Coordinates of C-alpha atoms and ligand atoms in Angstrom, one line a residue:
Chain A
M272 CA -4.4 55.5 27.1
I273 CA -8.2 54.9 27.2
R274 CA -10.9 57.4 25.9
F275 CA -14.5 56.7 25.8
D276 CA -16.5 59.4 23.7
R277 CA -20.2 59.1 24.0
A278 CA -19.6 55.3 23.7
T279 CA -23.0 53.3 23.5
K280 CA -23.3 49.6 23.8
R281 CA -26.6 47.9 22.9
Y282 CA -26.4 44.1 23.0
P283 CA -28.2 42.1 20.4
N284 CA -31.3 41.5 22.6
G285 CA -31.9 45.3 22.6
R286 CA -30.7 46.0 26.1
E287 CA -28.7 49.2 26.2
A288 CA -25.9 48.4 28.7
L289 CA -24.1 51.5 28.3
G290 CA -25.4 55.0 27.1
A291 CA -23.2 57.6 25.7
A292 CA -20.4 57.2 28.2
S293 CA -17.5 59.6 28.0
F294 CA -14.2 59.4 30.3
E295 CA -10.5 59.1 29.9
I296 CA -8.0 57.1 31.7
S297 CA -4.4 58.3 31.3
A298 CA -1.4 56.1 30.9
G299 CA 0.1 55.0 34.3
E300 CA -3.2 55.7 36.2
M301 CA -4.9 53.1 38.4
V302 CA -8.7 53.5 38.4
F303 CA -11.7 51.7 39.9
L304 CA -15.0 51.1 38.1
T305 CA -17.7 50.9 40.7
G306 CA -21.5 50.7 40.5
R307 CA -24.4 48.3 41.3
S308 CA -24.8 44.9 39.7
G309 CA -25.9 45.4 36.1
A310 CA -24.6 49.0 35.9
G311 CA -22.3 48.2 32.9
K312 CA -18.9 47.8 34.5
S313 CA -18.2 44.5 32.8
T314 CA -19.5 46.2 29.5
I315 CA -16.9 48.9 29.8
L316 CA -14.2 46.3 30.3
K317 CA -15.3 44.3 27.3
L318 CA -15.3 47.3 25.1
I319 CA -11.8 48.0 26.3
A320 CA -10.5 44.4 25.6
L321 CA -12.3 44.4 22.3
L322 CA -14.7 41.5 23.2
E323 CA -17.4 43.9 22.1
R324 CA -17.4 47.0 19.8
P325 CA -19.4 50.1 20.7
T326 CA -22.8 50.4 19.0
R327 CA -22.2 54.0 18.6
G328 CA -19.5 56.5 19.8
L329 CA -15.8 56.0 20.1
V330 CA -13.6 53.7 22.2
L331 CA -9.8 54.4 22.0
V332 CA -7.4 52.1 23.6
N333 CA -3.6 52.3 23.2
G334 CA -4.1 54.7 20.3
H335 CA -6.4 52.3 18.5
N336 CA -10.0 53.0 17.5
T337 CA -11.7 49.8 18.4
S338 CA -14.6 50.3 16.0
S339 CA -12.3 50.3 12.9
L340 CA -9.6 47.8 14.1
P341 CA -9.6 45.0 11.5
A342 CA -10.3 41.3 12.8
R343 CA -6.7 40.3 11.9
K344 CA -5.2 43.0 14.1
I345 CA -7.2 42.1 17.2
P346 CA -4.9 39.4 18.5
A347 CA -1.9 41.7 18.6
F348 CA -4.2 44.4 20.2
R349 CA -5.1 42.0 22.9
R350 CA -1.4 41.1 23.5
E351 CA -1.1 44.7 24.8
I352 CA -3.8 44.1 27.4
G353 CA -3.8 41.9 30.4
V354 CA -7.1 40.6 31.6
V355 CA -8.0 39.2 35.1
F356 CA -11.4 37.6 35.7
Q357 CA -13.3 36.9 38.8
D358 CA -13.4 33.3 38.0
H359 CA -9.6 33.5 36.9
R360 CA -10.3 31.2 33.7
L361 CA -7.3 29.1 34.3
L362 CA -7.0 26.0 32.1
P363 CA -7.6 23.1 34.5
E364 CA -5.4 20.4 32.6
R365 CA -2.3 22.7 32.4
S366 CA 0.3 23.4 35.0
L367 CA 0.5 26.8 36.6
F368 CA 3.6 27.3 34.4
D369 CA 1.7 26.6 31.2
N370 CA -1.3 28.7 32.2
V371 CA 1.0 31.7 32.9
A372 CA 3.0 31.2 29.8
L373 CA 0.0 31.0 27.5
P374 CA 0.0 34.6 26.3
L375 CA 3.7 34.2 25.4
Y376 CA 3.1 31.1 23.4
A377 CA 0.3 33.0 21.7
A378 CA 2.8 35.8 21.1
H379 CA 5.4 33.2 19.6
A380 CA 8.0 34.3 22.1
P381 CA 11.3 32.4 22.0
L382 CA 11.3 29.4 24.5
R383 CA 14.0 30.9 26.7
E384 CA 12.2 34.1 27.1
I385 CA 9.0 32.1 27.8
D386 CA 10.6 30.2 30.6
K387 CA 12.3 33.4 32.1
R388 CA 9.2 35.6 31.9
A389 CA 6.7 32.9 33.1
R390 CA 8.9 32.2 36.1
A391 CA 9.3 35.8 36.9
A392 CA 5.5 36.4 36.8
L393 CA 4.9 33.4 39.1
D394 CA 7.6 34.7 41.5
Q395 CA 5.9 38.2 41.5
V396 CA 2.7 36.6 42.8
G397 CA 4.7 34.3 45.2
L398 CA 3.8 30.9 43.5
L399 CA 7.1 30.1 41.8
D400 CA 7.5 26.9 43.8
R401 CA 4.1 25.7 42.7
A402 CA 5.0 26.1 39.0
A403 CA 4.2 22.4 38.2
S404 CA 1.0 22.3 40.1
L405 CA -2.5 22.1 38.5
P406 CA -4.8 25.0 39.2
M407 CA -7.3 22.7 41.3
E408 CA -4.5 22.1 43.7
L409 CA -4.6 25.9 44.7
S410 CA -6.8 27.8 47.0
V411 CA -9.1 30.4 45.4
G412 CA -6.8 33.2 46.4
E413 CA -3.9 31.4 44.8
Q414 CA -5.7 30.7 41.6
Q415 CA -6.5 34.5 41.4
R416 CA -3.0 35.2 41.8
V417 CA -2.1 32.9 39.0
G418 CA -4.7 34.6 36.9
I419 CA -2.9 38.0 37.6
A420 CA 0.5 36.4 36.7
R421 CA -1.0 35.4 33.4
A422 CA -2.3 38.9 32.8
V423 CA 1.1 40.6 33.6
V424 CA 3.5 37.9 32.1
S425 CA 3.9 39.8 28.8
K426 CA 4.3 43.2 30.6
P427 CA 1.2 44.7 29.0
K428 CA 0.9 48.5 29.3
L429 CA -2.8 48.0 30.4
I430 CA -4.3 45.6 32.9
I431 CA -7.9 45.2 33.3
A432 CA -9.6 43.1 36.0
D433 CA -13.3 42.4 36.4
E434 CA -14.1 41.9 40.1
P435 CA -10.8 40.1 40.9
T436 CA -11.6 40.0 44.5
G437 CA -15.1 39.0 44.2
N438 CA -14.6 35.5 45.6
L439 CA -12.1 36.4 48.3
D440 CA -12.2 37.3 51.9
P441 CA -11.2 40.9 52.9
G442 CA -7.7 39.9 53.9
L443 CA -7.2 38.3 50.4
S444 CA -8.7 41.1 48.7
L445 CA -6.2 43.6 50.1
E446 CA -3.5 41.4 49.1
I447 CA -4.6 41.2 45.5
M448 CA -5.1 44.9 45.3
D449 CA -1.6 45.3 46.6
L450 CA -0.4 43.3 43.6
F451 CA -2.3 45.6 41.3
R452 CA -0.7 48.5 42.9
R453 CA 2.7 47.1 42.5
F454 CA 2.3 46.6 38.7
N455 CA 0.8 50.2 38.6
D456 CA 3.9 51.5 40.4
V457 CA 6.2 50.0 37.8
G458 CA 4.2 51.8 35.0
A459 CA 1.2 49.7 34.0
T460 CA -2.2 51.4 33.6
V461 CA -4.6 49.4 35.8
V462 CA -8.5 49.4 35.5
V463 CA -10.4 47.3 38.2
A464 CA -14.1 46.8 38.4
T465 CA -15.3 46.0 41.8
H466 CA -18.2 46.0 44.3
D467 CA -15.8 46.3 47.2
L468 CA -16.3 49.9 48.1
D469 CA -14.1 49.6 51.3
I470 CA -11.1 48.9 49.3
V471 CA -11.8 51.6 46.8
K472 CA -12.2 54.2 49.8
A473 CA -9.0 52.9 51.5
S474 CA -7.0 53.1 48.2
G475 CA -7.6 56.8 47.7
L476 CA -7.5 56.1 44.0
R477 CA -9.7 57.5 41.4
E478 CA -13.2 55.9 41.0
I479 CA -15.4 56.0 38.1
V480 CA -18.9 55.3 39.1
V481 CA -21.4 53.5 36.6
A482 CA -25.0 53.7 37.3
N483 CA -27.7 52.3 34.9
G484 CA -25.2 52.4 32.0
R485 CA -24.4 56.2 32.6
V486 CA -20.9 57.2 33.7
R487 CA -20.3 59.8 36.2
D488 CA -16.8 60.8 35.4
P489 CA -15.2 62.6 38.3
G490 CA -12.5 63.9 35.9
A491 CA -15.4 66.0 34.2
E492 CA -17.0 66.8 37.6
P493 CA -14.2 68.4 39.7
E494 CA -16.6 69.3 42.4
L495 CA -16.8 65.7 43.6
P496 CA -15.0 65.2 46.9
H497 CA -13.0 62.2 46.2
M498 CA -11.2 64.2 43.5
E499 CA -8.5 65.3 46.1
A500 CA -7.6 61.9 46.8
H501 CA -7.0 61.1 43.3
R502 CA -5.0 64.1 42.0
Chain B
M213 CA 13.0 30.1 10.7
T214 CA 13.8 28.6 14.3
G215 CA 10.7 30.7 15.4
W216 CA 8.6 29.0 12.9
L217 CA 10.1 25.6 13.9
T218 CA 9.5 26.0 17.7
R219 CA 5.9 27.2 16.9
H220 CA 5.2 24.1 14.9
L221 CA 7.0 21.8 17.3
Q222 CA 4.9 23.2 20.1
A223 CA 1.8 22.8 18.2
M224 CA 2.7 19.1 17.3
L225 CA 3.6 18.4 21.0
F226 CA 0.2 19.8 22.2
A227 CA -1.6 17.8 19.4
A228 CA 0.3 14.5 20.3
G229 CA -0.4 15.3 24.0
R230 CA -4.2 15.6 23.2
L231 CA -4.2 12.1 21.2
T232 CA -2.6 10.3 24.2
R233 CA -4.8 11.8 26.8
A234 CA -7.7 9.8 25.6
P235 CA -6.0 6.7 24.2
L236 CA -9.3 4.6 23.8
A237 CA -11.3 7.2 21.8
T238 CA -8.1 7.9 19.7
G239 CA -7.8 4.1 19.1
F240 CA -11.4 3.7 18.0
T241 CA -11.1 6.8 15.6
L242 CA -7.8 5.3 14.2
L243 CA -9.3 2.0 13.6
V244 CA -12.2 3.5 11.7
I245 CA -9.8 5.4 9.5
A246 CA -7.6 2.4 9.1
I247 CA -10.4 0.1 8.0
A248 CA -11.7 2.7 5.5
L249 CA -8.2 3.0 4.0
T250 CA -7.5 -0.7 4.1
L251 CA -10.4 -1.8 2.0
P252 CA -9.6 0.0 -1.2
A253 CA -5.8 -0.6 -0.6
A254 CA -6.6 -4.4 -0.5
F255 CA -8.7 -4.4 -3.6
G256 CA -6.2 -2.4 -5.4
L257 CA -3.6 -4.9 -4.4
V258 CA -5.7 -7.8 -5.6
I259 CA -6.2 -6.2 -9.0
A260 CA -2.5 -5.4 -9.2
S261 CA -1.8 -9.0 -8.4
V262 CA -4.1 -10.3 -11.1
R263 CA -2.6 -7.9 -13.5
T264 CA 0.9 -9.1 -12.8
A265 CA -0.2 -12.8 -13.1
T266 CA -1.9 -12.2 -16.5
G267 CA 0.6 -9.7 -17.6
D268 CA 2.5 -12.0 -19.7
F269 CA -0.7 -12.9 -21.5
A270 CA -2.1 -9.5 -21.7
S271 CA 0.9 -8.3 -23.6
A272 CA 0.8 -11.4 -25.6
V273 CA -2.2 -10.4 -27.5
D274 CA -0.9 -11.4 -31.0
V275 CA -2.3 -10.8 -34.3
T276 CA -1.1 -13.1 -37.0
V277 CA -1.5 -12.0 -40.6
Y278 CA -1.4 -14.8 -43.3
F279 CA -0.7 -13.6 -46.8
K280 CA -2.1 -15.1 -49.9
Q281 CA -0.1 -17.7 -51.7
G282 CA 2.1 -16.0 -54.4
V283 CA 2.8 -12.8 -52.5
T284 CA 6.4 -12.2 -52.8
L285 CA 8.8 -11.8 -49.9
E286 CA 9.6 -8.3 -51.0
K287 CA 5.9 -7.4 -50.9
A288 CA 5.6 -9.0 -47.5
Q289 CA 8.6 -7.0 -46.2
Q290 CA 7.1 -3.9 -47.5
L291 CA 3.7 -4.4 -45.8
A292 CA 5.5 -5.4 -42.6
Q293 CA 7.1 -2.0 -42.6
S294 CA 3.7 -0.3 -43.0
A295 CA 2.5 -2.3 -40.0
R296 CA 5.4 -1.2 -37.9
E297 CA 4.6 2.4 -38.8
R298 CA 1.0 2.1 -37.4
S299 CA 0.5 3.6 -34.0
G300 CA -0.3 1.1 -31.2
V301 CA 1.9 -1.5 -32.8
D302 CA 4.8 -2.6 -30.7
R303 CA 6.6 -5.2 -32.7
V304 CA 6.3 -6.8 -36.2
T305 CA 8.0 -9.9 -37.1
L306 CA 7.9 -11.3 -40.6
V307 CA 7.8 -15.0 -40.7
S308 CA 8.9 -16.1 -44.3
A309 CA 7.4 -19.2 -45.8
D310 CA 10.8 -20.8 -45.6
E311 CA 11.4 -20.0 -42.0
A312 CA 7.8 -21.2 -41.2
L313 CA 8.5 -24.5 -43.0
K314 CA 11.7 -25.0 -41.3
S315 CA 10.3 -24.4 -37.8
F316 CA 7.4 -26.7 -38.8
R317 CA 9.8 -29.4 -39.8
E318 CA 11.6 -29.1 -36.6
Q319 CA 8.7 -28.9 -34.2
S320 CA 6.1 -31.1 -35.8
G321 CA 7.9 -34.4 -36.8
F322 CA 6.1 -34.3 -40.1
G323 CA 9.1 -33.2 -42.0
A324 CA 9.1 -36.4 -44.2
A325 CA 5.4 -35.7 -45.1
L326 CA 6.2 -32.2 -46.2
D327 CA 9.0 -33.3 -48.5
V328 CA 6.4 -35.3 -50.4
L329 CA 4.6 -32.1 -51.1
G330 CA 7.5 -30.7 -52.9
D331 CA 6.3 -27.2 -53.0
N332 CA 6.2 -25.2 -49.7
P333 CA 2.4 -25.0 -48.8
L334 CA 3.0 -22.3 -46.2
P335 CA 2.5 -18.6 -46.9
H336 CA 4.5 -15.7 -45.6
A337 CA 3.0 -14.3 -42.4
L338 CA 3.5 -11.3 -40.1
D339 CA 3.4 -11.7 -36.1
I340 CA 2.1 -8.4 -34.9
R341 CA 2.2 -7.6 -31.2
P342 CA 0.2 -4.5 -30.3
N343 CA 1.7 -2.4 -27.3
S344 CA 0.1 -3.2 -24.1
E345 CA -1.9 0.1 -23.9
A346 CA -3.5 -0.6 -27.2
T347 CA -5.5 -3.8 -26.4
T348 CA -9.0 -2.7 -26.0
P349 CA -11.5 -4.6 -27.9
Q350 CA -12.2 -1.4 -30.1
Q351 CA -8.5 -1.0 -30.9
M352 CA -8.0 -4.7 -31.6
E353 CA -10.9 -4.6 -34.0
A354 CA -9.6 -1.5 -35.8
L355 CA -6.3 -3.2 -36.2
R356 CA -7.8 -6.3 -37.6
R357 CA -9.9 -4.4 -40.1
Y358 CA -6.9 -2.3 -41.2
L359 CA -4.9 -5.5 -41.8
A360 CA -7.7 -7.4 -43.5
A361 CA -8.4 -4.5 -45.8
W362 CA -4.9 -5.3 -47.7
P363 CA -5.6 -7.2 -50.8
E364 CA -2.5 -9.4 -50.2
V365 CA -4.0 -10.8 -47.0
E366 CA -5.7 -14.0 -46.8
L367 CA -6.5 -14.2 -43.0
V368 CA -6.1 -12.1 -40.1
Q369 CA -6.2 -14.1 -36.8
V370 CA -6.5 -12.3 -33.4
D371 CA -5.3 -14.6 -30.7
S372 CA -6.4 -14.7 -27.0
E373 CA -9.7 -12.7 -27.2
W374 CA -10.3 -13.8 -23.6
V375 CA -7.2 -11.8 -22.7
I376 CA -9.0 -8.7 -24.1
R377 CA -12.0 -9.6 -22.1
L378 CA -9.9 -10.1 -18.9
N379 CA -8.3 -6.6 -19.4
A380 CA -11.8 -5.1 -19.9
I381 CA -13.0 -6.8 -16.7
L382 CA -9.8 -5.7 -14.8
E383 CA -10.3 -2.1 -16.1
L384 CA -14.0 -2.2 -14.7
L385 CA -12.9 -3.4 -11.4
R386 CA -10.2 -0.8 -11.3
R387 CA -12.8 1.9 -11.8
L388 CA -15.0 0.3 -9.2
V389 CA -12.2 0.3 -6.7
T390 CA -11.4 3.9 -7.6
G391 CA -14.9 5.0 -7.0
T392 CA -15.1 3.0 -3.7
A393 CA -11.8 4.6 -2.6
A394 CA -13.0 8.0 -3.3
L395 CA -16.2 7.3 -1.3
L396 CA -14.2 5.9 1.6
G397 CA -11.9 8.8 1.3
V398 CA -14.8 11.2 1.8
G399 CA -15.7 9.0 4.7
V400 CA -12.4 9.3 6.3
L401 CA -12.6 13.1 5.9
A402 CA -15.9 13.1 7.5
V403 CA -14.7 11.0 10.5
I404 CA -11.5 13.2 10.9
G405 CA -13.6 16.5 10.5
N406 CA -16.1 15.3 13.1
T407 CA -13.5 14.2 15.6
I408 CA -11.8 17.6 15.3
R409 CA -15.2 19.3 15.6
L410 CA -15.9 17.6 18.9
E411 CA -12.2 18.2 20.0
I412 CA -12.9 22.0 19.2
Y413 CA -16.1 22.1 21.3
N414 CA -14.4 20.2 24.2
R415 CA -11.8 22.8 24.3
R416 CA -14.0 25.7 24.0
A417 CA -13.0 27.3 27.2
E418 CA -9.2 26.9 26.3
I419 CA -9.7 28.4 22.8
E420 CA -11.7 31.4 24.4
V421 CA -8.9 32.1 26.9
T422 CA -6.2 31.6 24.2
K423 CA -7.9 34.1 21.9
L424 CA -8.5 36.5 24.9
V425 CA -4.8 36.6 25.6
G426 CA -4.0 37.4 22.0
G427 CA -3.7 34.0 20.3
S428 CA -4.3 34.5 16.5
N429 CA -6.6 32.1 14.7
A430 CA -3.7 30.4 13.1
F431 CA -2.2 29.9 16.5
V432 CA -5.3 28.2 17.7
R433 CA -5.9 26.3 14.6
R434 CA -2.2 24.8 14.4
P435 CA -2.7 22.1 17.1
F436 CA -5.9 21.0 15.5
L437 CA -4.3 20.6 12.1
Y438 CA -1.6 18.5 13.6
T439 CA -4.2 16.4 15.3
G440 CA -5.8 15.8 11.9
L441 CA -2.6 15.0 10.4
F442 CA -1.6 12.6 13.1
Y443 CA -5.1 10.9 12.8
G444 CA -4.4 10.5 9.1
L445 CA -0.8 9.3 9.4
L446 CA -1.4 7.0 12.1
G447 CA -4.7 5.7 10.5
A448 CA -2.9 5.0 7.4
A449 CA 0.0 3.3 9.2
L450 CA -2.4 1.1 10.9
A451 CA -4.0 0.4 7.6
A452 CA -0.6 -0.7 6.2
V453 CA -0.2 -3.0 9.2
L454 CA -3.7 -4.4 8.8
L455 CA -3.0 -5.0 5.0
L456 CA 0.3 -6.8 5.8
I457 CA -1.2 -9.0 8.4
A458 CA -4.0 -9.9 5.9
L459 CA -1.4 -10.7 3.2
H460 CA 0.5 -12.8 5.8
L461 CA -2.5 -14.8 6.6
L462 CA -4.0 -15.2 3.1
G463 CA -0.7 -15.2 1.0
A464 CA 0.1 -18.9 1.7
P465 CA -3.5 -20.4 1.3
V466 CA -4.0 -18.4 -2.0
G467 CA -0.7 -19.7 -3.3
R468 CA -1.7 -23.3 -2.5
L469 CA -5.2 -22.8 -4.1
A470 CA -3.6 -21.3 -7.2
A471 CA -1.0 -24.1 -7.4
S472 CA -3.7 -26.8 -7.2
Y473 CA -5.1 -25.2 -10.4
G474 CA -1.5 -25.2 -11.9
S475 CA -1.2 -21.4 -11.7
S476 CA 1.7 -19.6 -10.0
F477 CA -0.6 -16.8 -9.0
R478 CA 0.3 -15.1 -5.8
L479 CA -0.8 -12.0 -3.9
L480 CA 1.6 -9.1 -4.3
S481 CA 3.1 -7.6 -1.1
P482 CA 2.9 -3.7 -1.2
G483 CA 6.3 -2.1 -1.5
W484 CA 7.6 1.0 0.1
R485 CA 6.1 3.1 -2.6
E486 CA 2.7 1.8 -2.1
V487 CA 2.9 2.1 1.7
G488 CA 4.3 5.5 1.2
S489 CA 1.4 6.7 -1.0
L490 CA -1.1 5.2 1.4
V491 CA 0.4 7.1 4.2
G492 CA 0.5 10.2 2.0
V493 CA -3.2 9.9 1.2
G494 CA -4.0 9.4 4.9
A495 CA -1.8 12.5 5.9
A496 CA -3.7 14.6 3.2
L497 CA -7.1 13.5 4.2
G498 CA -6.3 14.2 7.9
M499 CA -5.1 17.8 7.2
V500 CA -8.0 18.6 4.9
G501 CA -10.4 17.1 7.2
A502 CA -9.1 19.2 10.0
W503 CA -8.8 22.4 8.0
M504 CA -12.5 22.0 7.0
A505 CA -13.5 21.6 10.6
T506 CA -11.5 24.5 12.1
A507 CA -12.5 26.8 9.2
R508 CA -16.2 26.0 10.1
H509 CA -16.0 25.9 13.9
L510 CA -12.9 27.8 15.2
A511 CA -14.0 31.3 14.0
R512 CA -17.5 30.9 15.9
I513 CA -15.7 30.7 19.1
E514 CA -15.0 34.1 20.4
P515 CA -14.0 35.0 24.0
R516 CA -16.6 36.4 26.4
A517 CA -15.9 38.3 29.7
Ligands
ATP272 N1 -24.1 39.6 26.3 C1 -25.2 40.3 26.8 N2 -26.3 40.4 26.1 C2 -27.3 41.0 26.6 N3 -27.4 41.7 27.7 C3 -26.3 41.8 28.4 C4 -25.1 41.1 28.0 N4 -24.1 41.3 28.9 C5 -24.7 42.2 29.8 N5 -25.9 42.5 29.5 C6 -26.8 43.4 30.2 O1 -26.1 44.7 30.2 C7 -26.3 45.2 31.5 C8 -24.9 45.7 32.1 O2 -24.1 44.4 32.2 P1 -22.8 44.3 32.9 O3 -22.4 42.9 32.8 O4 -21.9 45.4 32.1 O5 -23.1 44.8 34.4 P2 -22.0 44.8 35.6 O6 -22.0 46.3 36.0 O7 -20.8 44.3 35.4 O8 -22.7 44.0 36.7 P3 -22.2 43.0 37.7 O9 -21.6 43.8 38.9 O10 -23.3 42.1 38.2 O11 -21.0 42.3 37.2 C9 -27.0 44.2 32.4 O12 -28.3 44.6 32.4 C10 -27.0 42.8 31.7 O13 -28.0 42.1 31.8
MG273 MG1 -19.8 42.5 35.8

């Protein structure tokens, strides 16, 4: 599903955020990206969503080489990926329904399907009865759930989330992680970048540790203790 | 096909929603566009009115050719035929000496005096009417020379030189209006383009998120093109309304003024065809302005994480 092969990202200002990172995430897996602030977690997610291309090395996502994917194919590529942000990025003037339906509009889905799927996604995050509300009428946790509904509405094979629980109290964080696990249970590959090591430990899921732009891939270092939990 | 239709309907609804969300700003923009479109339309209408009012004269640029005494009727007919074959000539009427005398008798009341003369003193003559596209001063002069070169011709008389001048003035004005209209059209393009540019930057976050969830450039662009189209259409419609109001207010006084000079001049009202082309021009300017703005600014907005 995802393969980084000595992928390096150097930003235009010369900062090397990721150095020759190699790891693989297979289809149907749920993985955490952990590491200090500035370690390069967001950079990895940006490379996956093709918000950035690697400076050197290879990033393969859903069978596409992101370095050589032509610009006109990027929209279709992104439609196969659901993205969740820490700051949820909801459109403040649009109803929850319209926010969640945005990827379907962008994919030119038929109106009936848009209606059906957007409602189903809102229902999955427990907010169907608020479909007509505006984002600012919700609590932070609820807003984050709407962001997740938008990410999953077109049933993407891959869901990536950048610190989705960053602004939430521990109880809410668990709730959000539960949501991700539910989508993972029905087949989606999920990659979550997080600071919240408690959640990671409690989940027993695989963790890819990023430090200073270097990736310690437990898959390549089978002696690491938490491998048991993963396999 | 239905997919195509819903796509465009959605984009149209979004665009319409955006316009109504800031009615005051939209109103001002529309007013600016309308004024820029009204001015050339109004001048164009005035010129068309003058043209219509002088139209009878304009096509009445007559050239009369008087033959020398003693030129036979057959020769005159022959020459009339050659005149007819010349390009730019609409109609040639041969007025024989006898006919001329007869009408002179009937109209002048000097019939008895003519009887005294015995011989008919009037020559054969040709009434030549150039067609209305061939009345520039140069063309008229060329025609006059051509006719005067015939040895049988005594005199070539070009009537109504002022009509030729009027036509020249109208032509000059028409070109001035065309030039002004082109300049104002560029102005409308700039206004619409700039409005769309601001709109794009106001909706930066929305554009980024839309691209992030897989919206193509075309998908993101579409509502902006409709916004431009609506500005153009509504601006032009407003221009038509302004024009009709102005006509309503000015029509009667202009008529009275003209009547006081013994003229039946009146301002023409634009017909459906004129209103249609005004709205068409507005729509085209709106689309083009929006297209230029989106081409320049949309591609620059890329999603970040
Ligand atoms: N657009 C950019 N231009 C230049 N440097 C950048 C850019 N984005 C990130 N960086 C730098 O790259 C490094 C890695 O950043 P990144 O955002 O990937 O870290 P992170 O692990 O997500 O950190 P955090 O946990 O604080 O979100 C940082 O040093 C950061 O300053
Ligand atoms: Mg980050």
